[in-house]
mmCIF file with all atom_site columns, C-alpha atoms and ligand atoms in Angstrom:
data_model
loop_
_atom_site.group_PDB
_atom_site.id
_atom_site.type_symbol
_atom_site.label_atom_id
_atom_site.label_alt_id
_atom_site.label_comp_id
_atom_site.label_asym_id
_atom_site.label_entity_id
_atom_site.label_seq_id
_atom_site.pdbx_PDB_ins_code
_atom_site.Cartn_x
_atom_site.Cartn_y
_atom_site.Cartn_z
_atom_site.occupancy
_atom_site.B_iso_or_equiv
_atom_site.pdbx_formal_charge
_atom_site.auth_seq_id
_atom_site.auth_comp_id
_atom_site.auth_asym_id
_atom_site.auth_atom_id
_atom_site.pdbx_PDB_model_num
ATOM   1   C  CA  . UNK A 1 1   ? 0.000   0.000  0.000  1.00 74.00 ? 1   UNK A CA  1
ATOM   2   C  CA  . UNK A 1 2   ? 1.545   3.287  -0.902 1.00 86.00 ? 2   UNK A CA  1
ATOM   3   C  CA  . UNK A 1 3   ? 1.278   6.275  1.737  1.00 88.00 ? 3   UNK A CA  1
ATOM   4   C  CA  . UNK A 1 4   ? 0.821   9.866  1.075  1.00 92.00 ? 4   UNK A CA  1
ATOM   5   C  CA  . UNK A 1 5   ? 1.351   12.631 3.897  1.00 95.00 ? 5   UNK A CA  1
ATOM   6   C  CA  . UNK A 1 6   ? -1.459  15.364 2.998  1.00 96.00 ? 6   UNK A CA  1
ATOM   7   C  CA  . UNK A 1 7   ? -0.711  18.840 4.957  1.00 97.00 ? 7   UNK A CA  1
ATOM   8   C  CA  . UNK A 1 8   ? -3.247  19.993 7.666  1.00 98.00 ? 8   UNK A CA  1
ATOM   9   C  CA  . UNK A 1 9   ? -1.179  22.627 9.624  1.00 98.00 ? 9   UNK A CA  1
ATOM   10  C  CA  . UNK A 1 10  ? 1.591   23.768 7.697  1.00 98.00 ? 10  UNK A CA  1
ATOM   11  C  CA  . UNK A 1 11  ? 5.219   24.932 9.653  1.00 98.00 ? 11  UNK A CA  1
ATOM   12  C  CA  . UNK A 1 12  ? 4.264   28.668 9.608  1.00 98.00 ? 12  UNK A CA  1
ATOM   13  C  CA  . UNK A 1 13  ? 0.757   28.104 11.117 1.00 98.00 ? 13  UNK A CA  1
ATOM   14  C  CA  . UNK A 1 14  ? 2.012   25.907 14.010 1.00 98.00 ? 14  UNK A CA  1
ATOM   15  C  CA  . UNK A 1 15  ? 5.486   27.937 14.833 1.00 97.00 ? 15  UNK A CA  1
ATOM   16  C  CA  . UNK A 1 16  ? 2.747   30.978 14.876 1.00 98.00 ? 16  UNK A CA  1
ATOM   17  C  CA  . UNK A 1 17  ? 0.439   29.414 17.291 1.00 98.00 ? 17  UNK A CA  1
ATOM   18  C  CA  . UNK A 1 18  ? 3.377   27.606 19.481 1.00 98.00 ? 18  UNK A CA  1
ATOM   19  C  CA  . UNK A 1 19  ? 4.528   31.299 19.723 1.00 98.00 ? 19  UNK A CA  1
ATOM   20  C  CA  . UNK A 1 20  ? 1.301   32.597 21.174 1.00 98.00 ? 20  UNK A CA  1
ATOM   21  C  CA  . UNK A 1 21  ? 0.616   29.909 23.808 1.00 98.00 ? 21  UNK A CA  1
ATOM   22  C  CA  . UNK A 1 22  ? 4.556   30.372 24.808 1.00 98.00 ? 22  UNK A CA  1
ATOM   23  C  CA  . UNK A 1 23  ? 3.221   33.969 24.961 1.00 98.00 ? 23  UNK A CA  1
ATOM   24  C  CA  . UNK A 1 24  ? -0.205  33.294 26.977 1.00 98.00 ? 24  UNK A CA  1
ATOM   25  C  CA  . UNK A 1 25  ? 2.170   30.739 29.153 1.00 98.00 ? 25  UNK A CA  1
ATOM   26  C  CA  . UNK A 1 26  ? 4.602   33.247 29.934 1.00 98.00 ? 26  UNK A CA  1
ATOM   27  C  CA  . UNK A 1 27  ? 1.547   35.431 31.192 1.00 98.00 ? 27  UNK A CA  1
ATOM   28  C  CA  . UNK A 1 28  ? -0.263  33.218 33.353 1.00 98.00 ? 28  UNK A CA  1
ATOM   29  C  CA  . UNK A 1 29  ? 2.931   31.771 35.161 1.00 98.00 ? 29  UNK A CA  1
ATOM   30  C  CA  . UNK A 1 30  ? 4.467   35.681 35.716 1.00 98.00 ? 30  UNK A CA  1
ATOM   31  C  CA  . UNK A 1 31  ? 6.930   35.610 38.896 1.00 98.00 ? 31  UNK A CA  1
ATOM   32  C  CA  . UNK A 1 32  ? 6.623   31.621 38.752 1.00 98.00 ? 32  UNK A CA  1
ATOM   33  C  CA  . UNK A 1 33  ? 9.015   28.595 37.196 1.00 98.00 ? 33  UNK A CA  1
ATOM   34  C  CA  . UNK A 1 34  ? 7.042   26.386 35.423 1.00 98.00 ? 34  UNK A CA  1
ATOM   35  C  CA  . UNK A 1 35  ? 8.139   22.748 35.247 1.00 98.00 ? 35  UNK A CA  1
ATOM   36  C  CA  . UNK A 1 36  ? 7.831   21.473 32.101 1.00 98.00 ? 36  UNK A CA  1
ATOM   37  C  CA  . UNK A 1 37  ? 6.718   17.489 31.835 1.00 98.00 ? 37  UNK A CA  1
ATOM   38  C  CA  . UNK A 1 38  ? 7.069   15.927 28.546 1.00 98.00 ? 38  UNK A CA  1
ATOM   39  C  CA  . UNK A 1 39  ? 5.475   12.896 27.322 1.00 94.00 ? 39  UNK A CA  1
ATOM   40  C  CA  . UNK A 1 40  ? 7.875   11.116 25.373 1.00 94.00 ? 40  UNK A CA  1
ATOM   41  C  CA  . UNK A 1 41  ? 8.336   10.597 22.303 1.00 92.00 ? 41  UNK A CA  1
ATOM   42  C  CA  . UNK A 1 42  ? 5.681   12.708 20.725 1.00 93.00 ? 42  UNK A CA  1
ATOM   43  C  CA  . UNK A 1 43  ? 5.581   15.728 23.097 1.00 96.00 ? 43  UNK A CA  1
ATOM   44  C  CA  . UNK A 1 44  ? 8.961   16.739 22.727 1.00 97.00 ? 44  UNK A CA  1
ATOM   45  C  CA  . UNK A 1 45  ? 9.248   18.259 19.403 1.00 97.00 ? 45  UNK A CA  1
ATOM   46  C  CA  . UNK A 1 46  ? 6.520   20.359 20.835 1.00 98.00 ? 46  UNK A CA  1
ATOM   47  C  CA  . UNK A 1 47  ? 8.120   21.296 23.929 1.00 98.00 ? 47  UNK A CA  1
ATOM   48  C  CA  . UNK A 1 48  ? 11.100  22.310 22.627 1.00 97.00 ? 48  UNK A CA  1
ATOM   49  C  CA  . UNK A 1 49  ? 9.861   25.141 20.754 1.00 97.00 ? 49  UNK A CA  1
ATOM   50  C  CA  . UNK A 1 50  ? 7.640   25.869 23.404 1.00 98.00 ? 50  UNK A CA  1
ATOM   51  C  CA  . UNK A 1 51  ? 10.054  26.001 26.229 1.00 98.00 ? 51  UNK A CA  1
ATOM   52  C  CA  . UNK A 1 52  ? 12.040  28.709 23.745 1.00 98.00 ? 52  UNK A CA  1
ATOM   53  C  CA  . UNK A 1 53  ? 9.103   30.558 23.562 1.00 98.00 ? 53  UNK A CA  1
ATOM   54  C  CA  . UNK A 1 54  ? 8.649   31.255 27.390 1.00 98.00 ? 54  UNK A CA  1
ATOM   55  C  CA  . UNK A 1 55  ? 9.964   33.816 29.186 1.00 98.00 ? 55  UNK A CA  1
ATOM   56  C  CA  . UNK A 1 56  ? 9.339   32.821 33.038 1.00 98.00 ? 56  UNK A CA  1
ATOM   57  C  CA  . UNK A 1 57  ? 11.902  30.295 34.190 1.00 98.00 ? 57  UNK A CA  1
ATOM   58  C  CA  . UNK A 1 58  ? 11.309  26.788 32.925 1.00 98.00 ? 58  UNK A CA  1
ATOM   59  C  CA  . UNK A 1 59  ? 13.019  23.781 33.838 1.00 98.00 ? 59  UNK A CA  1
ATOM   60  C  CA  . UNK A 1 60  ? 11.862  20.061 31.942 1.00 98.00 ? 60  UNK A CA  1
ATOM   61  C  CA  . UNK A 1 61  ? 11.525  16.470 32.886 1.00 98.00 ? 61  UNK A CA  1
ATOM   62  C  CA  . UNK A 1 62  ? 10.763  13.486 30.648 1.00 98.00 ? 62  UNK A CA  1
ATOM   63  C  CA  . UNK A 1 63  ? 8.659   10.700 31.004 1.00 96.00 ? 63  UNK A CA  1
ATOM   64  C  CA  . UNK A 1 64  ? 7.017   7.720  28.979 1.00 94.00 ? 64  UNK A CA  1
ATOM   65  C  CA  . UNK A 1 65  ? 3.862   6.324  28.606 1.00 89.00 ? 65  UNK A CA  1
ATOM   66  C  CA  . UNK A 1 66  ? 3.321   3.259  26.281 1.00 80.00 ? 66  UNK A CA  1
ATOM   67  C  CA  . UNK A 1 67  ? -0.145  4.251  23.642 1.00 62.00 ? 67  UNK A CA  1
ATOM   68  C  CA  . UNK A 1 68  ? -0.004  2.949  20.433 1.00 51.00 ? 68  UNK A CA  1
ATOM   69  C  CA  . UNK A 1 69  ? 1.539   0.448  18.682 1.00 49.00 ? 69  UNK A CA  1
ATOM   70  C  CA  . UNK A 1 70  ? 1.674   -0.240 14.758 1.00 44.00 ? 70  UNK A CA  1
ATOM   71  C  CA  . UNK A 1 71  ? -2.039  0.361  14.248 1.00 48.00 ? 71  UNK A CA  1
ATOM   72  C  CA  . UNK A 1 72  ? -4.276  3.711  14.434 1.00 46.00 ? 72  UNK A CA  1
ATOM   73  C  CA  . UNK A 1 73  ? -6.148  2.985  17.205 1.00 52.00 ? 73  UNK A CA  1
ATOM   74  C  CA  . UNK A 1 74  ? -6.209  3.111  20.894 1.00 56.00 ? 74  UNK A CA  1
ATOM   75  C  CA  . UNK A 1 75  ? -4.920  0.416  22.682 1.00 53.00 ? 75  UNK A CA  1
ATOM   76  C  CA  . UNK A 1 76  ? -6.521  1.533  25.737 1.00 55.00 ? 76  UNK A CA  1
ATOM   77  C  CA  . UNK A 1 77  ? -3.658  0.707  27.881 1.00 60.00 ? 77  UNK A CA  1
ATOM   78  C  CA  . UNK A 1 78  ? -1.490  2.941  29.629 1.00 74.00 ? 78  UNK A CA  1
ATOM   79  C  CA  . UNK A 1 79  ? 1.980   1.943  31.106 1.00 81.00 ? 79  UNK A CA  1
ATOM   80  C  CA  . UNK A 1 80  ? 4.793   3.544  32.657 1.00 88.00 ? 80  UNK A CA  1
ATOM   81  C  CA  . UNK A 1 81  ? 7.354   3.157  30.562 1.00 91.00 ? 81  UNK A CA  1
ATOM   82  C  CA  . UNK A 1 82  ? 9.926   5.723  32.100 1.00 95.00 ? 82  UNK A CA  1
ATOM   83  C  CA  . UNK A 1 83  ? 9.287   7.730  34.858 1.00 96.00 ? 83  UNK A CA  1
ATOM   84  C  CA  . UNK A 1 84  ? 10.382  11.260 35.530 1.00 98.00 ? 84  UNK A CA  1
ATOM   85  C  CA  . UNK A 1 85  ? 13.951  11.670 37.423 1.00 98.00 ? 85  UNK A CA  1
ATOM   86  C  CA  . UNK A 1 86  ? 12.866  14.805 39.713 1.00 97.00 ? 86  UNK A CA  1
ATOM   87  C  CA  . UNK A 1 87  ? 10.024  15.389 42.142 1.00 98.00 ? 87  UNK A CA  1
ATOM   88  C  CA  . UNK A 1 88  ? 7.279   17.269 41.689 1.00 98.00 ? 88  UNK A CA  1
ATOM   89  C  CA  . UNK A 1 89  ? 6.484   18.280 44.923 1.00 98.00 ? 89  UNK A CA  1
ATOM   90  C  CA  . UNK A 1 90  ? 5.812   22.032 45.291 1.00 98.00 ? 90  UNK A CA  1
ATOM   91  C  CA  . UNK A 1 91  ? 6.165   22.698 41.214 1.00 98.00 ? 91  UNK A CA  1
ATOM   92  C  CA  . UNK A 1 92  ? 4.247   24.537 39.077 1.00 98.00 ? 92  UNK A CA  1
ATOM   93  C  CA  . UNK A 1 93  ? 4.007   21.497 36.741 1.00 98.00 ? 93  UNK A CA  1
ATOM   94  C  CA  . UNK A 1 94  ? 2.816   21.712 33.130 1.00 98.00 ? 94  UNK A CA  1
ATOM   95  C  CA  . UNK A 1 95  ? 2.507   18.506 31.290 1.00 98.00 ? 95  UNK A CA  1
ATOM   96  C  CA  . UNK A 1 96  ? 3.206   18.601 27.502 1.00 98.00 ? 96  UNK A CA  1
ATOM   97  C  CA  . UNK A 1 97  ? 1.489   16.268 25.354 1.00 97.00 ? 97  UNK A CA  1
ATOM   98  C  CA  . UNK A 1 98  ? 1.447   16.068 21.767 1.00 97.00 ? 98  UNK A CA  1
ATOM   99  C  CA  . UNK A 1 99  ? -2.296  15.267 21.060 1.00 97.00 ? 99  UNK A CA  1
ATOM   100 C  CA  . UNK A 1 100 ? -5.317  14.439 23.300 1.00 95.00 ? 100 UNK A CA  1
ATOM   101 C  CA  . UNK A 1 101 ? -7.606  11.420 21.226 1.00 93.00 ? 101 UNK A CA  1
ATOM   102 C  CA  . UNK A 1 102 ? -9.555  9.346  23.465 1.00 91.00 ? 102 UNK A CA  1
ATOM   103 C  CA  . UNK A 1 103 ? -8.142  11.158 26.251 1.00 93.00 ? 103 UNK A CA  1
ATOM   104 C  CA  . UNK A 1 104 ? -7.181  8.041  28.765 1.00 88.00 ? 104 UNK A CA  1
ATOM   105 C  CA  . UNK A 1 105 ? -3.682  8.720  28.522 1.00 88.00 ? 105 UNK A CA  1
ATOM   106 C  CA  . UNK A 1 106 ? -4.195  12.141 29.710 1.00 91.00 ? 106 UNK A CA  1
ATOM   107 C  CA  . UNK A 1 107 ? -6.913  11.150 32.184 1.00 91.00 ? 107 UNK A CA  1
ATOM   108 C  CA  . UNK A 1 108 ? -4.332  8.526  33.767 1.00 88.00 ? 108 UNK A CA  1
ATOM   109 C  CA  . UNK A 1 109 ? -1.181  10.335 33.603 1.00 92.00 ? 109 UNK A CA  1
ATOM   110 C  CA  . UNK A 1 110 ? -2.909  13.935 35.631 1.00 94.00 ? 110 UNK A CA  1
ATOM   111 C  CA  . UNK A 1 111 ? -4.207  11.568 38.194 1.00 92.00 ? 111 UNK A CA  1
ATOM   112 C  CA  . UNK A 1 112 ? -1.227  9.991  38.727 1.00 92.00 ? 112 UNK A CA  1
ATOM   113 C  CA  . UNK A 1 113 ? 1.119   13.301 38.540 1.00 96.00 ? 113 UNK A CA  1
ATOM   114 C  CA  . UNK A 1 114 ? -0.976  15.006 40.975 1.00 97.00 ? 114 UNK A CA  1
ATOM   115 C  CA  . UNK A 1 115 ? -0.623  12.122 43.642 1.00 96.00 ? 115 UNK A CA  1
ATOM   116 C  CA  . UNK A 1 116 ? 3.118   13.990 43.793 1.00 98.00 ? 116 UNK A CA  1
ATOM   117 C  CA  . UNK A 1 117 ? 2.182   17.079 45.622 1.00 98.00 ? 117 UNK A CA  1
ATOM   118 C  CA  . UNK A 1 118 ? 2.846   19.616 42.826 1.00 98.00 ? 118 UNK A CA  1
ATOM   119 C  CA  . UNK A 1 119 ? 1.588   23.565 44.088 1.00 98.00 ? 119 UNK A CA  1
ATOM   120 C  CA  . UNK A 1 120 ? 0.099   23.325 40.778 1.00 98.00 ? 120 UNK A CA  1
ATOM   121 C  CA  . UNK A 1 121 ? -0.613  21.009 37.631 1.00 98.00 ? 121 UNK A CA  1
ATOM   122 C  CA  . UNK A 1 122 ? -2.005  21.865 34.030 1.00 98.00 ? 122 UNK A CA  1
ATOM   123 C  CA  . UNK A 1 123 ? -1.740  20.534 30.655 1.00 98.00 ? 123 UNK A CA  1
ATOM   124 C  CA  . UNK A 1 124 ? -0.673  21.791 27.191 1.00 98.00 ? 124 UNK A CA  1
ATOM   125 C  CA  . UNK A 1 125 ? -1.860  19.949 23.911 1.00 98.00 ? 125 UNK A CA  1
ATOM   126 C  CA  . UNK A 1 126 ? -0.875  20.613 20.637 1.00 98.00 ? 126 UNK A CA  1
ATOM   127 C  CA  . UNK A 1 127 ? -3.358  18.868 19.112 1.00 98.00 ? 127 UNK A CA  1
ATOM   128 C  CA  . UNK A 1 128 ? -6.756  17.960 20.078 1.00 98.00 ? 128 UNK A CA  1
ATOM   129 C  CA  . UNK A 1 129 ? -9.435  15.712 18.471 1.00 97.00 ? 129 UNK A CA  1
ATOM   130 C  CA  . UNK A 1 130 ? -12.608 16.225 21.011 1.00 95.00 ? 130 UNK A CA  1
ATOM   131 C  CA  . UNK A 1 131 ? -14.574 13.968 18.928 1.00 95.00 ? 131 UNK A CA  1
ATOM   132 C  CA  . UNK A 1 132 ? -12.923 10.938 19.768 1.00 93.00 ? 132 UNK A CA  1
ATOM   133 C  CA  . UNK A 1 133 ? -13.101 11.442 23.746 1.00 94.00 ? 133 UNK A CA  1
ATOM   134 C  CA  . UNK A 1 134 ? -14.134 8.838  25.608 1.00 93.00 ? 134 UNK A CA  1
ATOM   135 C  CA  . UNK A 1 135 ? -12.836 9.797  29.195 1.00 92.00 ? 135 UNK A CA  1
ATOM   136 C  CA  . UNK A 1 136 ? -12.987 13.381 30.505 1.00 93.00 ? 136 UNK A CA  1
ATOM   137 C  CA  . UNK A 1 137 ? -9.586  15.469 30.475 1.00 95.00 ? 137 UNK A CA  1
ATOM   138 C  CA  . UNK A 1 138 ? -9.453  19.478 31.073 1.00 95.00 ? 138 UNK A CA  1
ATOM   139 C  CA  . UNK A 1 139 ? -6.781  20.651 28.901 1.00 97.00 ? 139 UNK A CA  1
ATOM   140 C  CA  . UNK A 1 140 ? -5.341  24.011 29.826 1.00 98.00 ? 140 UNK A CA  1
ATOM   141 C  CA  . UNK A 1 141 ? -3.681  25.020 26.869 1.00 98.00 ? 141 UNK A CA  1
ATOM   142 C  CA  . UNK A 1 142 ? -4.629  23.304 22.848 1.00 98.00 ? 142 UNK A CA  1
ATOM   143 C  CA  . UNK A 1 143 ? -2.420  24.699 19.884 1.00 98.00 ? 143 UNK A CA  1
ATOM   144 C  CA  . UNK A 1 144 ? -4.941  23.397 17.471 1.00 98.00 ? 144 UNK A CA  1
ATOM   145 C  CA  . UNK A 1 145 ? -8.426  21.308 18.032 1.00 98.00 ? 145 UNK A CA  1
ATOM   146 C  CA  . UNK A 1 146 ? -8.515  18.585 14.457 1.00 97.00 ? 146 UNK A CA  1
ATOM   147 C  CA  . UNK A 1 147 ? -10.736 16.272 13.140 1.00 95.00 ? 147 UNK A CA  1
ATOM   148 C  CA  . UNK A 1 148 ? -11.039 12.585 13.877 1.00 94.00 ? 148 UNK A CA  1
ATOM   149 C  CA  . UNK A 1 149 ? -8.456  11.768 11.420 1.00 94.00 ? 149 UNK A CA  1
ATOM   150 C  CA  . UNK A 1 150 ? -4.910  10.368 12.110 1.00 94.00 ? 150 UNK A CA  1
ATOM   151 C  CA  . UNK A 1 151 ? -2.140  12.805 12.157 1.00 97.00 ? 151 UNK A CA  1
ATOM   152 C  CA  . UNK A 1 152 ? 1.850   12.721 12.057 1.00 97.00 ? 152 UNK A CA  1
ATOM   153 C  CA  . UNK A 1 153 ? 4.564   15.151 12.304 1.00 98.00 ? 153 UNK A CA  1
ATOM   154 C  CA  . UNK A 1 154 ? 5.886   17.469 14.287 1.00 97.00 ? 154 UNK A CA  1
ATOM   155 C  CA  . UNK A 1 155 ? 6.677   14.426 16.939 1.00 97.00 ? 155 UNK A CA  1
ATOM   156 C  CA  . UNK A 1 156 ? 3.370   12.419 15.907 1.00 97.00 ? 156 UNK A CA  1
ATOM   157 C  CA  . UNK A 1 157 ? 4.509   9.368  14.395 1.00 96.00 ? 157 UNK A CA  1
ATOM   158 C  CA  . UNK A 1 158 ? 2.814   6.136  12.346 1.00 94.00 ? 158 UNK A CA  1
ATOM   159 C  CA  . UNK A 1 159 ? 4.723   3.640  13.043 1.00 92.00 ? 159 UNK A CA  1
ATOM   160 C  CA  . UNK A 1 160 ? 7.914   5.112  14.414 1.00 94.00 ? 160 UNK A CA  1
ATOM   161 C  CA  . UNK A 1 161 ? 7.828   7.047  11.117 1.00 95.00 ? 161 UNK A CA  1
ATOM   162 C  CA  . UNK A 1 162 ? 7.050   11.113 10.215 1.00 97.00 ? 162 UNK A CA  1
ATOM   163 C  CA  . UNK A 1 163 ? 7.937   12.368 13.744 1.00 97.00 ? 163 UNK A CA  1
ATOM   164 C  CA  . UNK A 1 164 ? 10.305  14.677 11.749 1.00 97.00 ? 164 UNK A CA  1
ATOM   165 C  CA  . UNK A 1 165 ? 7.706   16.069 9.604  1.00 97.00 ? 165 UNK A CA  1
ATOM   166 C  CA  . UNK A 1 166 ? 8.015   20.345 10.760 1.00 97.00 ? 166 UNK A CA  1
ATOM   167 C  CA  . UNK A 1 167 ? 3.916   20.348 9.708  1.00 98.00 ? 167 UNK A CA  1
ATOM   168 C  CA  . UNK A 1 168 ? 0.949   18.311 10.893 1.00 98.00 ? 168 UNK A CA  1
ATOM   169 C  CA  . UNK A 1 169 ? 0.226   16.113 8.361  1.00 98.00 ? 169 UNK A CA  1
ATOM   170 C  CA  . UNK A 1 170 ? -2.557  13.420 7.357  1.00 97.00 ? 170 UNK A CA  1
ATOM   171 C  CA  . UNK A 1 171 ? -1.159  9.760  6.187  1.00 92.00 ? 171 UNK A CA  1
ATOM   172 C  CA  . UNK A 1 172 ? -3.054  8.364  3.271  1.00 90.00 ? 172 UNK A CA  1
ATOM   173 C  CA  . UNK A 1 173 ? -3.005  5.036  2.698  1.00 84.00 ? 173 UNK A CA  1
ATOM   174 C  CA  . UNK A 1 174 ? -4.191  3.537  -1.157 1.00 77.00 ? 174 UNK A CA  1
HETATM 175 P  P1  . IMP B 2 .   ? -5.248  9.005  23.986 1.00 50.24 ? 201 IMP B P1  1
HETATM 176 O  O1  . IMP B 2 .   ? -6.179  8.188  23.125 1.00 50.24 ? 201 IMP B O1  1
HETATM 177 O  O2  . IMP B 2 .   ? -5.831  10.387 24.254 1.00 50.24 ? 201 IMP B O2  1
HETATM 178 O  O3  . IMP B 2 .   ? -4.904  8.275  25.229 1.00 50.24 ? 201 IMP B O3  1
HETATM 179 O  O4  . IMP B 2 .   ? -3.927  9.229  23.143 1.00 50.24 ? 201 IMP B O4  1
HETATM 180 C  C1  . IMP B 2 .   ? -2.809  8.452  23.361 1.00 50.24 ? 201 IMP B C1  1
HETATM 181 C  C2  . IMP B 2 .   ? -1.682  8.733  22.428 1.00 50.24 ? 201 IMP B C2  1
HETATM 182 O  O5  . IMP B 2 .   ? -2.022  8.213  21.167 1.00 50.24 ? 201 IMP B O5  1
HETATM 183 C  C3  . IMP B 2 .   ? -1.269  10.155 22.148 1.00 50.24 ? 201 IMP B C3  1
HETATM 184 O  O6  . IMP B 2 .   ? -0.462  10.717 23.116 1.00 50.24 ? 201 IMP B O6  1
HETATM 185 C  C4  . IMP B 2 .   ? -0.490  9.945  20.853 1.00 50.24 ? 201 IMP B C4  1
HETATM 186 O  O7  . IMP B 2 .   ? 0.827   9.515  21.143 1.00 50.24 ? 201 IMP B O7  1
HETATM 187 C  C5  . IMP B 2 .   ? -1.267  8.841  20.179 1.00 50.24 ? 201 IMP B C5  1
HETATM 188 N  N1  . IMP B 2 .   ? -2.187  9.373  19.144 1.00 50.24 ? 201 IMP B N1  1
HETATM 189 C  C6  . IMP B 2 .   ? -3.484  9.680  19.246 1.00 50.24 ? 201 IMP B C6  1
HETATM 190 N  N2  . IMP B 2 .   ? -3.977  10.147 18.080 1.00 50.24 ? 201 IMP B N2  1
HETATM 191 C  C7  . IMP B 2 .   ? -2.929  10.128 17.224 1.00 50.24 ? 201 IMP B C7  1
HETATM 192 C  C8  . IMP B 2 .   ? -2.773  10.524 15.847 1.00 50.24 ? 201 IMP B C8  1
HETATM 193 O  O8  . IMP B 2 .   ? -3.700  10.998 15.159 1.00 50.24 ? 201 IMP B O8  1
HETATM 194 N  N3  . IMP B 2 .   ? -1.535  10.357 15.324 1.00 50.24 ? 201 IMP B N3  1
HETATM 195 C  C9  . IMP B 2 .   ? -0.480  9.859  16.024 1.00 50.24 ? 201 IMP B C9  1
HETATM 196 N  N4  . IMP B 2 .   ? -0.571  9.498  17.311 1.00 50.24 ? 201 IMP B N4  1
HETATM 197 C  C10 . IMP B 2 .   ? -1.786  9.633  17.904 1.00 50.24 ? 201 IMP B C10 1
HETATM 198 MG MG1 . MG  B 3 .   ? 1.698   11.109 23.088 1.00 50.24 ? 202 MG  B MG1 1
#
């Protein structure tokens, strides 16, 4: 089957709206550090150019969460895969995620994160698809809300693959 990577968000339009939630960030967290928690791999394209984008203090941590495998849908099952290597007690945490789907990743991962004592603890998306919710998740910050369709680039991947892509991107298959 030969795959073609259609365009949704092009480079411009997502550096231009990473810039204005960096901006919006930078606001809301005046006088504070915010802690930035990526979710591995596909949030950290995304925080990257995020964290240069802020102008309060940031510092990051990492940490892994199996989702999908080789297909396009949910698994359902979320796993520690790696953990983060500092506390978060007393943080001003902000967990960066590359999309929100069915939203039990999310749902799991705040639940679990604010079991750590953090002074605060909000989430950034860069993508969400509110269609395909099935569990409840209150997302603080969304660069863009998409379609149900499935999407790679700018860290979202099919298969390992198109996490380089610098644009959001739809794969079609035929
Ligand atoms: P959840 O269904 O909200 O738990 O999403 C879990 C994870 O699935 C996300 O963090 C992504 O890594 C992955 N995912 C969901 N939708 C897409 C997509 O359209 N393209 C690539 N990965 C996706
Ligand atoms: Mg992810």
């Amino acid at each position: 089957m030969a795959e073609r990577v259609k365009i949704l968000l092009s480079e411009e339009e997502v550096n231009k709206r990473i810039s204005e939630i960096g901006e919006q960030i930078s606001k809301d967290y005046a006088g504070r550090q915010v802690h930035l928690v990526c979710v591995l791999k596909g949030g950290a394209f995304f925080m990257c150019e995020l964290a240069k984008r802020i102008t309060v203090p940031v510092s990051l941590d990492f940490m892994s969460v199996s989702s999908y495998g080789g297909d396009t849908k949910s698994s359902g099952v979320v796993k520690i895969v790696k953990d983060l290597d500092e506390s978060l007690k007393d943080k001003d945490v902000l967990v960066v995620e590359d999309i929100v789907d069915s939203g039990r990743t999310l749902s799991y991962l705040l639940e679990l994160l604010g079991q750590r004592g953090p002074k605060s603890l909000a989430l950034c998306t860069l993508l969400d698809k509110p269609e395909r919710r099935v569990v409840d998740v209150k997302v603080d910050y969304t660069g863009f809300e998409i379609p149900d369709e499935f999407v790679v680039g700018y860290g979202l991947d099919y298969d390992q693959r198109y996490r380089n892509l610098p644009y959001i991107g739809v794969v079609e298959l035929d």
